[in-house]
Short mmCIF file of C-alpha atoms and ligand atoms in Angstrom, two decimals:
data_model
loop_
_atom_site.label_atom_id
_atom_site.label_comp_id
_atom_site.label_asym_id
_atom_site.label_seq_id
_atom_site.Cartn_x
_atom_site.Cartn_y
_atom_site.Cartn_z
CA MET P 23 -23.39 -11.06 -3.07
CA GLN P 24 -24.12 -9.71 -6.54
CA THR P 25 -21.56 -7.08 -7.51
CA ILE P 26 -21.33 -5.04 -10.70
CA ASP P 27 -19.29 -7.03 -13.23
CA HIS P 28 -16.48 -4.89 -14.56
CA GLY P 29 -15.50 -7.66 -16.97
CA SER P 30 -12.73 -8.17 -14.66
CA HIS P 31 -10.10 -10.81 -14.81
CA GLY P 32 -11.98 -13.95 -13.81
CA ASP P 33 -8.94 -16.20 -14.32
CA ILE P 34 -6.71 -14.14 -12.05
CA ARG P 35 -9.44 -13.86 -9.42
CA ASP P 36 -10.06 -17.61 -9.42
CA ALA P 37 -6.37 -18.45 -9.17
CA VAL P 38 -5.64 -15.96 -6.36
CA ARG P 39 -8.81 -17.04 -4.51
CA GLY P 40 -7.65 -20.66 -4.78
CA LEU P 41 -4.28 -19.79 -3.27
CA CYS P 42 -5.85 -17.63 -0.55
CA ALA P 43 -8.23 -20.45 0.37
CA GLU P 44 -5.18 -22.42 1.54
CA PHE P 45 -4.64 -19.64 4.12
CA PRO P 46 -7.95 -19.42 5.97
CA ALA P 47 -8.99 -16.91 8.63
CA GLU P 48 -7.32 -18.99 11.39
CA TYR P 49 -3.94 -18.50 9.69
CA HIS P 50 -4.24 -14.69 9.47
CA ARG P 51 -5.69 -14.51 12.99
CA LYS P 52 -2.74 -16.42 14.41
CA VAL P 53 -0.21 -14.25 12.57
CA ASP P 54 -2.03 -11.20 13.96
CA GLU P 55 -2.08 -12.57 17.53
CA GLU P 56 1.62 -13.39 17.35
CA ARG P 57 2.44 -10.05 15.71
CA GLY P 58 4.24 -12.15 13.13
CA TYR P 59 4.83 -11.82 9.42
CA PRO P 60 2.78 -14.04 7.07
CA GLU P 61 5.97 -15.56 5.67
CA ARG P 62 4.36 -18.76 4.36
CA PHE P 63 1.61 -16.80 2.62
CA VAL P 64 4.01 -14.32 0.97
CA ASP P 65 6.25 -17.20 -0.11
CA ALA P 66 3.28 -18.97 -1.68
CA LEU P 67 2.30 -15.79 -3.55
CA THR P 68 5.89 -15.41 -4.74
CA LYS P 69 6.21 -19.04 -5.86
CA ALA P 70 2.93 -18.77 -7.77
CA GLY P 71 4.39 -15.75 -9.60
CA TRP P 72 1.91 -13.16 -8.28
CA MET P 73 4.59 -10.96 -6.72
CA ALA P 74 6.24 -10.70 -10.15
CA ALA P 75 3.04 -9.71 -11.93
CA LEU P 76 4.33 -6.28 -12.98
CA ILE P 77 7.79 -7.41 -14.09
CA PRO P 78 8.03 -7.50 -17.90
CA GLU P 79 8.33 -10.97 -19.41
CA GLU P 80 11.84 -10.30 -20.73
CA TYR P 81 13.01 -10.04 -17.09
CA GLY P 82 11.17 -13.16 -15.94
CA GLY P 83 7.84 -11.72 -14.81
CA SER P 84 4.39 -11.94 -16.31
CA GLY P 85 4.25 -8.41 -17.77
CA LEU P 86 0.82 -7.57 -16.39
CA GLY P 87 -0.46 -4.07 -15.65
CA LEU P 88 -1.50 -2.22 -12.52
CA THR P 89 -5.10 -3.27 -13.21
CA GLU P 90 -4.21 -6.94 -12.79
CA ALA P 91 -1.93 -6.18 -9.83
CA SER P 92 -4.84 -4.39 -8.18
CA VAL P 93 -7.09 -7.42 -8.72
CA ILE P 94 -4.49 -9.61 -6.96
CA MET P 95 -4.32 -7.24 -3.99
CA GLU P 96 -8.12 -6.91 -3.84
CA GLU P 97 -8.58 -10.67 -3.75
CA ILE P 98 -6.08 -11.06 -0.89
CA ASN P 99 -8.03 -8.58 1.24
CA ARG P 100 -11.36 -9.97 0.13
CA SER P 101 -10.26 -13.42 1.31
CA GLY P 102 -9.66 -12.09 4.84
CA GLY P 103 -5.91 -11.54 4.45
CA ASN P 104 -3.97 -8.28 4.42
CA SER P 105 -1.99 -7.20 1.36
CA GLY P 106 -0.11 -4.74 3.58
CA ALA P 107 2.44 -7.51 4.12
CA CYS P 108 3.44 -7.53 0.47
CA HIS P 109 1.93 -4.68 -1.57
CA GLY P 110 5.21 -2.70 -1.49
CA GLN P 111 6.67 -4.86 -4.22
CA MET P 112 3.80 -3.93 -6.52
CA TYR P 113 4.00 -0.17 -6.14
CA ASN P 114 7.79 0.02 -6.02
CA MET P 115 8.02 -2.02 -9.19
CA GLY P 116 6.58 0.74 -11.38
CA THR P 117 9.23 3.17 -10.12
CA LEU P 118 12.08 0.81 -10.97
CA ILE P 119 10.63 -0.32 -14.31
CA ARG P 120 9.73 3.16 -15.53
CA HIS P 121 12.74 5.08 -14.24
CA GLY P 122 15.54 2.57 -13.63
CA SER P 123 18.41 2.03 -16.09
CA GLU P 124 18.64 -1.06 -18.29
CA GLU P 125 21.60 -2.21 -16.18
CA GLN P 126 19.60 -1.88 -12.93
CA LYS P 127 16.67 -3.75 -14.43
CA ARG P 128 18.89 -6.58 -15.66
CA LYS P 129 20.61 -6.79 -12.30
CA TYR P 130 17.52 -6.85 -10.07
CA LEU P 131 14.31 -7.74 -11.90
CA PRO P 132 15.08 -11.40 -12.78
CA ARG P 133 16.11 -12.09 -9.18
CA ILE P 134 12.97 -10.38 -7.86
CA ALA P 135 10.88 -12.37 -10.36
CA GLU P 136 12.33 -15.70 -9.20
CA GLY P 137 11.73 -14.75 -5.55
CA ALA P 138 15.42 -14.51 -4.60
CA LEU P 139 15.02 -10.80 -3.72
CA ARG P 140 12.16 -8.75 -2.31
CA LEU P 141 11.63 -5.08 -3.17
CA GLN P 142 9.07 -4.38 -0.48
CA SER P 143 10.19 -1.09 1.11
CA MET P 144 9.92 2.58 0.23
CA GLY P 145 11.48 5.22 2.48
CA VAL P 146 9.79 8.59 2.08
CA THR P 147 8.16 9.77 5.34
CA GLU P 148 10.22 11.69 7.91
CA PRO P 149 9.38 12.68 11.47
CA THR P 150 9.73 16.45 11.00
CA ALA P 151 8.46 16.84 7.43
CA GLY P 152 5.44 14.50 7.75
CA THR P 153 3.17 14.88 4.76
CA ASP P 154 5.18 17.87 3.51
CA THR P 155 7.55 15.60 1.56
CA THR P 156 9.53 18.42 -0.05
CA GLY P 157 10.63 19.41 3.48
CA ILE P 158 12.58 16.16 4.04
CA LYS P 159 15.87 16.54 5.85
CA THR P 160 17.61 13.31 4.84
CA VAL P 161 20.52 14.26 2.58
CA ALA P 162 22.62 12.27 0.14
CA VAL P 163 25.96 13.84 -0.76
CA ARG P 164 28.04 12.47 -3.62
CA LYS P 165 31.64 11.52 -2.75
CA GLY P 166 33.32 10.00 -5.82
CA ASP P 167 31.58 6.77 -6.73
CA ARG P 168 29.31 6.78 -3.63
CA TYR P 169 26.64 8.82 -1.93
CA LEU P 170 26.80 9.40 1.83
CA VAL P 171 23.36 9.51 3.39
CA ASN P 172 22.49 11.14 6.72
CA GLY P 173 19.10 11.66 8.28
CA GLN P 174 16.08 9.81 9.56
CA LYS P 175 12.88 8.21 8.27
CA VAL P 176 9.78 7.05 10.10
CA TRP P 177 7.02 4.50 9.39
CA ILE P 178 9.07 2.61 6.84
CA SER P 179 7.38 -0.72 6.34
CA ARG P 180 8.59 -4.27 5.66
CA VAL P 181 12.29 -3.36 6.08
CA GLN P 182 12.86 -6.54 8.09
CA HIS P 183 11.21 -8.66 5.38
CA SER P 184 12.70 -7.05 2.32
CA ASP P 185 16.08 -7.08 0.58
CA LEU P 186 15.75 -3.76 -1.24
CA MET P 187 14.29 -0.34 -0.50
CA ILE P 188 13.67 2.72 -2.65
CA LEU P 189 14.90 5.72 -0.66
CA LEU P 190 14.10 9.41 -1.22
CA ALA P 191 16.77 11.90 -0.11
CA ARG P 192 17.65 15.50 -0.84
CA THR P 193 20.73 15.86 -3.06
CA THR P 194 20.55 19.67 -3.52
CA PRO P 195 19.70 21.93 -0.56
CA ILE P 196 16.19 23.36 -0.76
CA ASP P 197 17.48 26.97 -0.86
CA GLN P 198 19.45 26.18 -4.04
CA VAL P 199 16.57 24.90 -6.18
CA ALA P 200 14.01 26.87 -8.21
CA LYS P 201 11.12 24.64 -7.07
CA LYS P 202 11.08 22.82 -3.75
CA SER P 203 10.09 19.58 -5.51
CA GLU P 204 13.45 19.68 -7.30
CA GLY P 205 16.80 18.56 -5.87
CA MET P 206 15.60 15.23 -4.45
CA SER P 207 16.78 11.84 -5.72
CA ILE P 208 15.84 8.20 -5.32
CA PHE P 209 18.17 5.30 -4.66
CA LEU P 210 17.92 1.56 -4.61
CA VAL P 211 19.25 0.50 -1.22
CA ASP P 212 20.53 -2.99 -0.46
CA LEU P 213 19.02 -3.33 3.02
CA HIS P 214 21.39 -6.06 4.27
CA GLU P 215 24.45 -4.05 3.31
CA ALA P 216 22.89 -0.86 4.67
CA LYS P 217 22.33 -2.47 8.09
CA ARG P 218 26.07 -3.16 8.23
CA LYS P 219 27.11 0.23 6.88
CA GLY P 220 25.31 3.08 8.62
CA MET P 221 21.57 2.34 8.77
CA SER P 222 19.88 1.35 12.01
CA VAL P 223 16.33 0.08 12.31
CA LYS P 224 13.96 0.63 15.25
CA PRO P 225 10.61 -1.19 14.99
CA ILE P 226 7.40 0.72 15.83
CA VAL P 227 4.77 -1.29 17.67
CA ASN P 228 1.42 -0.17 16.28
CA MET P 229 -2.32 -0.82 16.22
CA VAL P 230 -2.19 -3.04 13.15
CA ASN P 231 0.06 -6.06 12.73
CA HIS P 232 2.16 -4.15 10.23
CA GLU P 233 5.95 -4.33 10.31
CA THR P 234 7.04 -0.71 10.23
CA ASN P 235 10.12 1.11 11.51
CA GLU P 236 12.15 4.18 12.25
CA LEU P 237 15.35 4.31 10.20
CA PHE P 238 18.48 6.25 11.15
CA PHE P 239 21.21 6.96 8.61
CA ASP P 240 24.69 7.78 9.84
CA ASP P 241 27.00 8.13 6.84
CA LEU P 242 25.20 5.32 5.04
CA GLU P 243 27.14 4.59 1.84
CA ILE P 244 25.20 3.91 -1.34
CA PRO P 245 27.08 3.13 -4.60
CA ALA P 246 26.44 5.93 -7.14
CA GLU P 247 25.24 3.30 -9.62
CA ASN P 248 22.20 2.77 -7.35
CA LEU P 249 20.84 6.22 -8.14
CA ILE P 250 17.59 5.74 -10.09
CA GLY P 251 17.22 8.05 -13.08
CA GLU P 252 18.66 11.55 -13.01
CA GLU P 253 19.93 13.20 -9.84
CA GLY P 254 17.48 15.85 -8.61
CA GLN P 255 14.41 14.39 -10.35
CA GLY P 256 13.51 11.85 -7.64
CA PHE P 257 10.30 13.51 -6.48
CA LYS P 258 8.84 13.16 -9.97
CA TYR P 259 9.87 9.49 -10.07
CA ILE P 260 8.55 8.67 -6.61
CA LEU P 261 5.14 9.99 -7.67
CA THR P 262 4.92 7.01 -10.06
CA GLY P 263 5.20 4.75 -7.02
CA LEU P 264 2.85 6.88 -4.93
CA ASN P 265 0.12 6.90 -7.58
CA ALA P 266 0.43 3.13 -7.98
CA GLU P 267 0.35 2.76 -4.18
CA ARG P 268 -2.83 4.83 -3.84
CA THR P 269 -4.54 2.87 -6.59
CA LEU P 270 -3.53 -0.50 -5.16
CA ILE P 271 -4.65 0.53 -1.70
CA ALA P 272 -7.99 1.60 -3.17
CA ALA P 273 -8.32 -1.96 -4.54
CA GLU P 274 -7.36 -3.40 -1.14
CA CYS P 275 -10.00 -1.25 0.57
CA ILE P 276 -12.53 -2.49 -1.98
CA GLY P 277 -11.53 -6.07 -1.11
CA ASP P 278 -11.94 -5.23 2.59
CA GLY P 279 -15.27 -3.56 1.88
CA TYR P 280 -16.67 -6.65 0.15
CA TRP P 281 -15.34 -8.83 2.98
CA PHE P 282 -17.19 -6.69 5.57
CA ILE P 283 -20.38 -6.67 3.52
CA ASP P 284 -20.29 -10.48 3.07
CA LYS P 285 -19.61 -11.00 6.74
CA VAL P 286 -22.25 -8.63 8.09
CA THR P 287 -24.91 -9.68 5.58
CA ALA P 288 -24.51 -13.35 6.53
CA TYR P 289 -24.61 -12.47 10.23
CA ALA P 290 -27.64 -10.17 9.89
CA LYS P 291 -29.60 -12.90 8.12
CA ASP P 292 -28.75 -15.43 10.77
CA ARG P 293 -28.86 -13.57 14.09
CA LYS P 294 -32.35 -13.41 15.57
CA VAL P 295 -33.32 -10.89 18.23
CA PHE P 296 -36.92 -9.95 19.13
CA GLY P 297 -38.02 -13.02 17.20
CA ARG P 298 -36.70 -11.99 13.78
CA PRO P 299 -33.39 -11.66 11.92
CA ILE P 300 -31.68 -8.38 12.81
CA GLY P 301 -31.23 -7.83 9.03
CA GLN P 302 -35.01 -7.43 8.72
CA ASN P 303 -34.71 -4.03 10.44
CA GLN P 304 -34.15 -1.13 8.07
CA GLY P 305 -31.93 0.49 10.70
CA VAL P 306 -29.59 -2.46 10.09
CA GLN P 307 -30.12 -2.78 6.33
CA PHE P 308 -29.52 0.82 5.35
CA PRO P 309 -25.94 1.38 6.60
CA ILE P 310 -24.95 -1.93 4.96
CA ALA P 311 -26.66 -1.01 1.68
CA GLU P 312 -25.15 2.48 1.76
CA SER P 313 -21.59 1.25 2.19
CA PHE P 314 -22.14 -1.37 -0.54
CA ILE P 315 -23.21 1.41 -2.95
CA GLU P 316 -20.12 3.40 -2.03
CA ILE P 317 -17.79 0.43 -2.54
CA GLU P 318 -19.25 -0.19 -6.00
CA ALA P 319 -18.77 3.49 -6.90
CA ALA P 320 -15.19 3.50 -5.57
CA ASN P 321 -14.52 0.42 -7.68
CA LEU P 322 -15.29 2.36 -10.86
CA MET P 323 -12.81 5.09 -9.95
CA ARG P 324 -10.19 2.46 -9.08
CA TYR P 325 -10.47 0.92 -12.58
CA GLU P 326 -10.22 4.37 -14.13
CA ALA P 327 -7.04 5.12 -12.16
CA CYS P 328 -5.60 1.73 -13.24
CA ARG P 329 -6.52 2.34 -16.87
CA LEU P 330 -4.75 5.72 -16.93
CA TYR P 331 -1.67 4.42 -15.09
CA ASP P 332 -1.36 1.47 -17.48
CA ALA P 333 -1.72 3.83 -20.45
CA HIS P 334 1.14 6.01 -19.06
CA GLN P 335 -1.26 8.94 -18.79
CA PRO P 336 -1.46 11.38 -15.85
CA CYS P 337 -3.46 9.61 -13.13
CA GLY P 338 -2.75 11.60 -9.94
CA ALA P 339 -6.31 12.89 -9.63
CA GLN P 340 -7.93 9.49 -10.22
CA ALA P 341 -5.44 7.62 -7.98
CA ASN P 342 -6.11 10.05 -5.13
CA MET P 343 -9.88 10.06 -5.63
CA ALA P 344 -10.02 6.25 -5.86
CA LYS P 345 -8.07 5.96 -2.63
CA TYR P 346 -10.32 8.54 -0.93
CA LEU P 347 -13.57 6.87 -2.01
CA ALA P 348 -12.44 3.31 -1.34
CA ALA P 349 -10.92 4.03 2.08
CA LYS P 350 -14.09 5.86 3.13
CA ALA P 351 -16.36 3.10 1.82
CA SER P 352 -14.38 0.29 3.48
CA TRP P 353 -14.33 2.20 6.75
CA GLU P 354 -18.11 2.65 6.63
CA ALA P 355 -18.57 -1.04 5.82
CA ALA P 356 -16.23 -1.87 8.73
CA ASN P 357 -18.32 0.27 11.07
CA ALA P 358 -21.56 -1.38 9.99
CA CYS P 359 -19.95 -4.81 10.28
CA ILE P 360 -18.66 -4.30 13.82
CA GLN P 361 -21.86 -2.57 14.92
CA PHE P 362 -24.24 -5.27 13.74
CA HIS P 363 -22.12 -8.08 15.14
CA GLY P 364 -22.90 -6.56 18.54
CA GLY P 365 -20.48 -7.87 21.17
CA PHE P 366 -19.12 -10.53 18.82
CA GLY P 367 -17.65 -7.80 16.62
CA PHE P 368 -15.04 -7.38 19.35
CA ALA P 369 -14.17 -11.08 19.63
CA ALA P 370 -10.93 -11.95 17.83
CA GLU P 371 -12.36 -15.25 16.58
CA PHE P 372 -14.84 -13.38 14.34
CA ASP P 373 -11.96 -11.54 12.58
CA VAL P 374 -14.06 -8.36 12.36
CA GLU P 375 -12.00 -6.40 14.88
CA ARG P 376 -8.77 -7.36 13.07
CA LYS P 377 -10.04 -6.27 9.65
CA PHE P 378 -11.57 -3.15 11.31
CA ARG P 379 -8.12 -2.12 12.61
CA GLU P 380 -6.47 -2.94 9.29
CA THR P 381 -8.83 -0.88 7.14
CA ARG P 382 -8.79 2.09 9.55
CA LEU P 383 -5.14 2.69 8.63
CA TYR P 384 -6.10 3.81 5.14
CA GLN P 385 -7.77 7.01 6.35
CA VAL P 386 -4.24 8.14 7.35
CA ALA P 387 -1.70 6.24 5.24
CA PRO P 388 -0.26 6.35 2.68
CA ILE P 389 -1.88 9.77 2.43
CA SER P 390 -4.43 11.22 4.79
CA THR P 391 -7.97 11.99 3.68
CA ASN P 392 -7.44 15.72 4.35
CA LEU P 393 -4.45 15.87 2.05
CA ILE P 394 -6.44 14.27 -0.77
CA LEU P 395 -9.19 16.84 -0.30
CA SER P 396 -6.56 19.56 -0.34
CA TYR P 397 -5.03 18.14 -3.56
CA VAL P 398 -8.41 18.06 -5.29
CA ALA P 399 -9.34 21.55 -4.05
CA GLU P 400 -6.11 23.19 -5.14
CA HIS P 401 -4.80 21.16 -8.08
CA ILE P 402 -8.07 20.19 -9.73
CA LEU P 403 -10.46 22.94 -8.75
CA GLY P 404 -7.81 25.67 -8.78
CA LEU P 405 -8.68 27.06 -5.33
CA PRO P 406 -5.99 29.19 -3.63
CA LYS P 407 -3.14 27.22 -2.07
CA SER P 408 -3.38 26.85 1.70
CA TYR P 409 0.25 25.80 2.21
C1 FAD T 3 1.33 1.64 9.55
C2 FAD T 3 1.97 2.68 8.69
C3 FAD T 3 2.81 2.29 7.64
C4 FAD T 3 3.44 3.26 6.84
N1 FAD T 3 4.33 2.85 5.87
C5 FAD T 3 5.08 3.78 5.21
C6 FAD T 3 6.13 3.38 4.33
O1 FAD T 3 6.35 2.20 4.09
N2 FAD T 3 6.87 4.36 3.75
C7 FAD T 3 6.69 5.68 3.99
O2 FAD T 3 7.41 6.51 3.44
N3 FAD T 3 5.69 6.10 4.84
C8 FAD T 3 4.89 5.18 5.45
N4 FAD T 3 3.90 5.58 6.32
C9 FAD T 3 3.73 7.00 6.61
C10 FAD T 3 2.43 7.57 6.09
O3 FAD T 3 2.52 7.73 4.70
C11 FAD T 3 2.18 8.88 6.84
O4 FAD T 3 1.88 8.53 8.19
C12 FAD T 3 1.08 9.69 6.25
O5 FAD T 3 1.47 10.17 4.99
C13 FAD T 3 0.73 10.89 7.14
O6 FAD T 3 1.91 11.58 7.48
P1 FAD T 3 2.22 11.95 8.99
O7 FAD T 3 2.03 10.72 9.81
O8 FAD T 3 3.55 12.59 9.07
O9 FAD T 3 1.09 12.97 9.38
P2 FAD T 3 1.19 14.56 9.39
O10 FAD T 3 1.75 15.08 8.11
O11 FAD T 3 1.86 14.95 10.67
O12 FAD T 3 -0.33 14.95 9.45
C14 FAD T 3 -1.13 14.60 10.60
C15 FAD T 3 -2.58 14.86 10.27
O13 FAD T 3 -2.75 16.27 10.12
C16 FAD T 3 -3.63 16.56 9.06
N5 FAD T 3 -2.96 17.56 8.18
C17 FAD T 3 -1.64 17.78 8.01
N6 FAD T 3 -1.43 18.81 7.17
C18 FAD T 3 -2.65 19.25 6.79
C19 FAD T 3 -3.13 20.27 5.90
N7 FAD T 3 -2.29 21.08 5.25
N8 FAD T 3 -4.47 20.43 5.75
C20 FAD T 3 -5.33 19.62 6.41
N9 FAD T 3 -4.95 18.62 7.24
C21 FAD T 3 -3.63 18.44 7.43
C22 FAD T 3 -3.93 15.25 8.33
O14 FAD T 3 -5.25 14.87 8.64
C23 FAD T 3 -2.99 14.24 8.91
O15 FAD T 3 -3.64 12.99 9.10
C24 FAD T 3 3.21 4.63 7.09
C25 FAD T 3 2.35 5.01 8.13
C26 FAD T 3 1.75 4.06 8.93
C27 FAD T 3 0.86 4.52 10.07
#
């Protein structure tokens, strides 16, 4: 497949592709069938230093930017794997690096870089608030040198395969703040200690093989020194992570999109019905060509979002638009891929149905398509607020 060359990181691509080639489709299929966690794969990524890509060199990482991190995630998905098992560390990293204290960075980053700790979880979503994050009900109340946390989260991923989580909680009641986005704070939670001291975890079985959970906090104690940045400013800080997350997921969808296009193109050239390859029919060609065009266009927006993030410039609009375009394009490529595989699209051994389920998630999480449209309508185009 000939894609537009964005001058993009050939060395990183080759190295990640080489590592991914050691984990072929059979590996990911088996993990999916067993509803397991790709432990060996994540360990290999960690040992090769890819999970420490964003950690500055002075703390033991390779000091790369979001652009490079997005290339790593893209290549994992393009190889047939699923970055969902490990992308948390990438988007959480920006939050800790940009807003954490020097002491916190010295304490955690070198250990994350060497693979002794994983920072794979972010606890934002709640059952009652849903997408309306400022309506969260989880509260953290300071008592001397600790915070006591009470409340509930839902859909919190990788908690069982992580050591640390960034948690968003309200520290000032909503009726006592000037703006509802104020009065929330973020904390670095030691998950092993939390499980012993007031946090319970209930796994959610779901359509994708994605380890995600309900969390319940009953007087969970967090040392005050684990507060990240200033109390009350957490919403602003978590947006750093959310923008990185949207951009990385755009790159993952682009990786998925190319995987679907490769797969369906090869199949459509090979499969003969009515005495000719199915790919000779324009009814088959056009949906594939259309989704390819859309993936290439989404790719441009993804690099623009990365560029702005890495330059510490506002990137909310580009991160959201990249995620919107890429998730839509990968979903259309997935549809074409499953459709033109006919019955075989549904057979697990072709991997299409697995990737189809995986890429479908990104129409809803980490932010739904509707909410991106609403953001663009109201924040960029200045249309009246609907909520
Ligand atoms: C597999 C999985 C993993 C996840 N991992 C994490 C995680 O690690 N950490 C975390 O914090 N969260 C996580 N999430 C949560 C995810 O971010 C949310 O599911 C997502 O933001 C949507 O929120 P919701 O499910 O509460 O939907 P709701 O807010 O209830 O919205 C439901 C639907 O209603 C529509 N809608 C709602 N409001 C409006 C509106 N004003 N205008 C138009 N349409 C609207 C949208 O289409 C939306 O899809 C995960 C979710 C899944 C499924």
